[in-house]
Every structure is written in structure tokens, then in C-alpha cells.
Amino acid sequence: METSKKHKIGIVCYPTYGGSGVVATELGISLAEKGHEVHFISYSQPFRLDVFCQNTFFHEVSVPDYPLFDYTPYELNLTSKLVDVVLHEGLSLLHVHYAIPHASAAIQAKHILETYGLHIPIVTTLHGTDITLLGKDKSFKPVIEYAINKSDAVTAVSEDLIKETHSHFRIQKEIKMIPNFIDLNLYSQEVDKKLRSKIAKDDEKILVHISNFRKVKRVEDVIKIFNNVQKVVPSKLLMIGDGPDRVRAERLCRKLKISEKVKFMGKLKSVEEFLSISDIFVLPSETESFGLVALEAMASENAVISTNSGGLSEVNIQNETGYLSDVGNVQEMSENVIKLLSDEERLEQFKNNAFKHAQKFNLPSILPLYESLYFNVIKTK
Ligand code: GMT
């Protein structure tokens, strides 16, 4: 298939810390490096796009504060911005990440652009909570369903998310699975000994959790697991990120008298160096369509202890790269961490397996899947 032609691609994403924003931004940057012209459209600069990248452009959606509105109509501002950017930059495609409001705004923009005699193909990527959480809220159902069905192509980041989408919505469109990816060059398998010595003693193991500390992440389970582990294995826990449940997690550490062993690091722009010094990544989420952050940890040779919810079993392989348990089974997850940390040979084996499995999701293998999808929808426009 001829995919070498260069295009002008619009990417709509959330700019904040979070897997979907990371994937959308890394995808855009990689497409730009391959010679495509990439226009990011969002309400602020995506956090990984703060350095100069050739062939990339950023268009900010500004949301004026009118006293008339009780609720700011962001979707309308986004729709108008999309129409404007497609018209004036001559885009050949819009790739939107998240069904609402991004896909629904893009579909509306597409209808408006038709009145200008322009056809713009829309590629929608489903990332998770738009389906697994918002999808359960019936008030969004018609909009999400319409946005998916009217997109020219739809992708989801795991097989489980495709299944979930079909179980919540009446979908007439084929949903193609394109898994999330990582750029393996960014991750180191070498332990930064100087950094490690600042966090833990030589005989201590390091556990790490990274998230936005939302309810769905069950950060208190991380603390409970670590509390059980540290009674048996000398260890430290790194809690990276910030969000609504951080205070509860900190409070629990104080109650359990383990605050000295748990370091809350807040939001970090780059997590790679901390992943390189840790042994086990803990992700006890209620649900996770994919769990990109677990894959990032695996790229740095971390074994993973997670729940078996959503698409996590497509990333973390039971008894190979880590262990998976039912949501809330803190006891089993604690025992699994202890089992791994007490058996050096098994731990090394799992770390190596994790790295090998992560290689399957390396950027150069996944990028052509998107390019070929773009090529197909542009060709048929
Ligand atoms: O997990 C979050 O709270 C963030 C959310 C996002 O918007 O980035 O993550 C979702 O998309 C990621 C990228 O595809 C996936 O790796 C995460 O598993 C997914 N989160 C959930 O399904 C809860």
C-alpha cells in the first residue's frame, strides 16, 4: 500500500497529563518527523509538545467567559476552531482522540464544512473512559453513538475496549484495534545508581505507582498493598502524579505510620528516570482500557502487579510479566508482590519478560497502522 504521500493532519486531544494526551502527542510528533504536517488543536498546549518540533503547529481553542452562560460551551468553540483550521490550513484529515466532546465536535465541523463544499474525513480513537464511564451515563449515549457511527474510521486501543463499546452502544461502524505504543528509545534499562541511592538503600526494593489519582485508580489500594509488603520486604514506594484522591492516600499513610517509606512526588513531566530505578509497578485500577503507564514501566524493565480489569490483560501477561488479580483483592496483590520480591531469579525473569513484551508495542511497529488507516480514508474521500 502506498503510504508515502505526505498529508496535513489535524489532531484533537486533551492536553493534560494522561495516556490519551501522551499517545496523541507522540503520534503527532512522529508523523511530523516522517514529513507530515501536523496541527494540534486543543484548549492548551499538549504537555509533551513544549519543545520545537518541525512540521508541528498548535491551535488554541479559546473559551470566552460570557456572563450569560452558566456552563461554557467548549464543544461549540472547538467546532468553530476545527472549521477554521481545516479551511485555512487546508487539512486533509482530522484525527480526534476521545468520543466526547472531540469526535462529536469534529462530526459537527464536518457537516459545516460540507456547506463549503469540503469533505474532511474524521478518524476517531476511543481511549476508555468515554466508553467505560461516560458510556454508562445514558444522557451521553445518543451523542457518543452518533459520533462513532458517523466517523470515517474508528479505532480503539484494546480488544476489550472494542467489546465494551459494542456492549454499551449500537455500533454500525467497524472498530479497528490499534494498540497504544511507546517509543522504546525514551526508556532506559540501566539503573541510575546515583538516583536510586537517594530514594532507597541497597537492600531495599522500590515499588512505583503513577496516575492522575482519580477514584478509578484506587490509590488507597496501592498504599494498602505497600503496607503489607513493607512488613516483609524492606522497600520504598514512589507515588507519582496528583489528583483528587492524593489527600486520602497521604492520610492513609499517616494512619498506617508508613509516611517515611512513601514518597509522593506530584506531577512529573518525565517519569522515565524513576521507572528505571524501580522494580515493580502497581496498578490496582477499577478499570483500565489499556494501561499505557504499565507499558511504560515494562519498557523500563518493571514487573507489573495489576487488576485483571478492562484491557490490562492485553498488556500485563499473567505469570510472565507480572500478576493480575480481581479489583479490590489487596491481599492477593500484596502476596504477589512479596512472592516476586522474595525470589530474585523470578523477579529478574519477569522484568526481562516485561521488557520483551513492551517491544511488541514499539512506535515503529504501530505508526504505519495509523498511516495506512489515514491513507485509506483520504483515498476514499
Ligand atoms: O486513565 C486515565 O484517567 C486517563 C485516560 C486518558 O484520558 O488518558 O486514560 C485512558 O486512555 C489511556 C490511553 O489510551 C489508557 O492507557 C488508559 O487505560 C485509559 N484509562 C482508563 O480506561 C481508565
PDB file of C-alpha atoms in Angstrom, residues 182 184 187-189 208 210 275-276 278-281 283 290-306 312-318 320-322 350-361:
ATOM      1  CA  ILE A 182       5.741   3.638  23.324  1.00  0.00           C
ATOM      2  CA  LEU A 184      11.405   2.459  23.427  1.00  0.00           C
ATOM      3  CA  TYR A 187      13.204   4.308  28.324  1.00  0.00           C
ATOM      4  CA  SER A 188      16.330   3.123  29.971  1.00  0.00           C
ATOM      5  CA  GLN A 189      17.011  -0.371  31.221  1.00  0.00           C
ATOM      6  CA  VAL A 208       6.076   2.670  41.955  1.00  0.00           C
ATOM      7  CA  ILE A 210       1.831   6.605  38.503  1.00  0.00           C
ATOM      8  CA  LEU A 275      10.850   3.942  36.276  1.00  0.00           C
ATOM      9  CA  SER A 276      14.449   2.970  35.572  1.00  0.00           C
ATOM     10  CA  SER A 278      12.038   0.760  40.332  1.00  0.00           C
ATOM     11  CA  ASP A 279      11.309  -2.963  40.478  1.00  0.00           C
ATOM     12  CA  ILE A 280       7.545  -3.314  40.484  1.00  0.00           C
ATOM     13  CA  PHE A 281       4.795  -1.143  39.051  1.00  0.00           C
ATOM     14  CA  LEU A 283      -1.805  -0.581  39.090  1.00  0.00           C
ATOM     15  CA  PHE A 290      -5.203  -0.293  28.198  1.00  0.00           C
ATOM     16  CA  GLY A 291      -2.939   0.997  30.961  1.00  0.00           C
ATOM     17  CA  LEU A 292      -0.304   2.840  28.944  1.00  0.00           C
ATOM     18  CA  VAL A 293       1.591   3.709  32.088  1.00  0.00           C
ATOM     19  CA  ALA A 294       2.069  -0.001  32.860  1.00  0.00           C
ATOM     20  CA  LEU A 295       3.564  -0.422  29.397  1.00  0.00           C
ATOM     21  CA  GLU A 296       5.932   2.499  30.062  1.00  0.00           C
ATOM     22  CA  ALA A 297       7.015   0.777  33.266  1.00  0.00           C
ATOM     23  CA  MET A 298       7.542  -2.500  31.399  1.00  0.00           C
ATOM     24  CA  ALA A 299       9.724  -0.690  28.853  1.00  0.00           C
ATOM     25  CA  SER A 300      11.945   0.174  31.832  1.00  0.00           C
ATOM     26  CA  GLU A 301      12.009  -3.447  32.976  1.00  0.00           C
ATOM     27  CA  ASN A 302       9.450  -3.288  35.768  1.00  0.00           C
ATOM     28  CA  ALA A 303       7.305  -6.286  36.624  1.00  0.00           C
ATOM     29  CA  VAL A 304       3.636  -5.336  36.971  1.00  0.00           C
ATOM     30  CA  ILE A 305       1.072  -6.098  39.670  1.00  0.00           C
ATOM     31  CA  SER A 306      -2.345  -5.070  38.401  1.00  0.00           C
ATOM     32  CA  LEU A 312      -4.951  -4.781  31.300  1.00  0.00           C
ATOM     33  CA  SER A 313      -4.531  -8.462  30.462  1.00  0.00           C
ATOM     34  CA  GLU A 314      -3.527  -7.415  26.911  1.00  0.00           C
ATOM     35  CA  VAL A 315      -0.591  -5.501  28.401  1.00  0.00           C
ATOM     36  CA  ASN A 316       0.362  -7.355  31.585  1.00  0.00           C
ATOM     37  CA  ILE A 317       0.658 -11.104  30.980  1.00  0.00           C
ATOM     38  CA  GLN A 318      -0.261 -13.327  33.913  1.00  0.00           C
ATOM     39  CA  GLU A 320       5.012 -13.849  32.724  1.00  0.00           C
ATOM     40  CA  THR A 321       5.338 -10.055  33.048  1.00  0.00           C
ATOM     41  CA  GLY A 322       3.533  -9.877  36.389  1.00  0.00           C
ATOM     42  CA  PHE A 350       9.606 -11.169  34.946  1.00  0.00           C
ATOM     43  CA  LYS A 351      11.461  -7.885  34.386  1.00  0.00           C
ATOM     44  CA  ASN A 352      13.065  -9.297  31.234  1.00  0.00           C
ATOM     45  CA  ASN A 353       9.732 -10.692  30.037  1.00  0.00           C
ATOM     46  CA  ALA A 354       8.122  -7.305  30.655  1.00  0.00           C
ATOM     47  CA  PHE A 355      10.726  -5.573  28.513  1.00  0.00           C
ATOM     48  CA  LYS A 356      10.356  -8.158  25.741  1.00  0.00           C
ATOM     49  CA  HIS A 357       6.570  -7.791  25.739  1.00  0.00           C
ATOM     50  CA  ALA A 358       6.870  -3.979  25.654  1.00  0.00           C
ATOM     51  CA  GLN A 359       8.932  -4.282  22.469  1.00  0.00           C
ATOM     52  CA  LYS A 360       5.806  -5.501  20.647  1.00  0.00           C
ATOM     53  CA  PHE A 361       4.291  -2.045  21.214  1.00  0.00           C
TER      54      PHE A 361
END
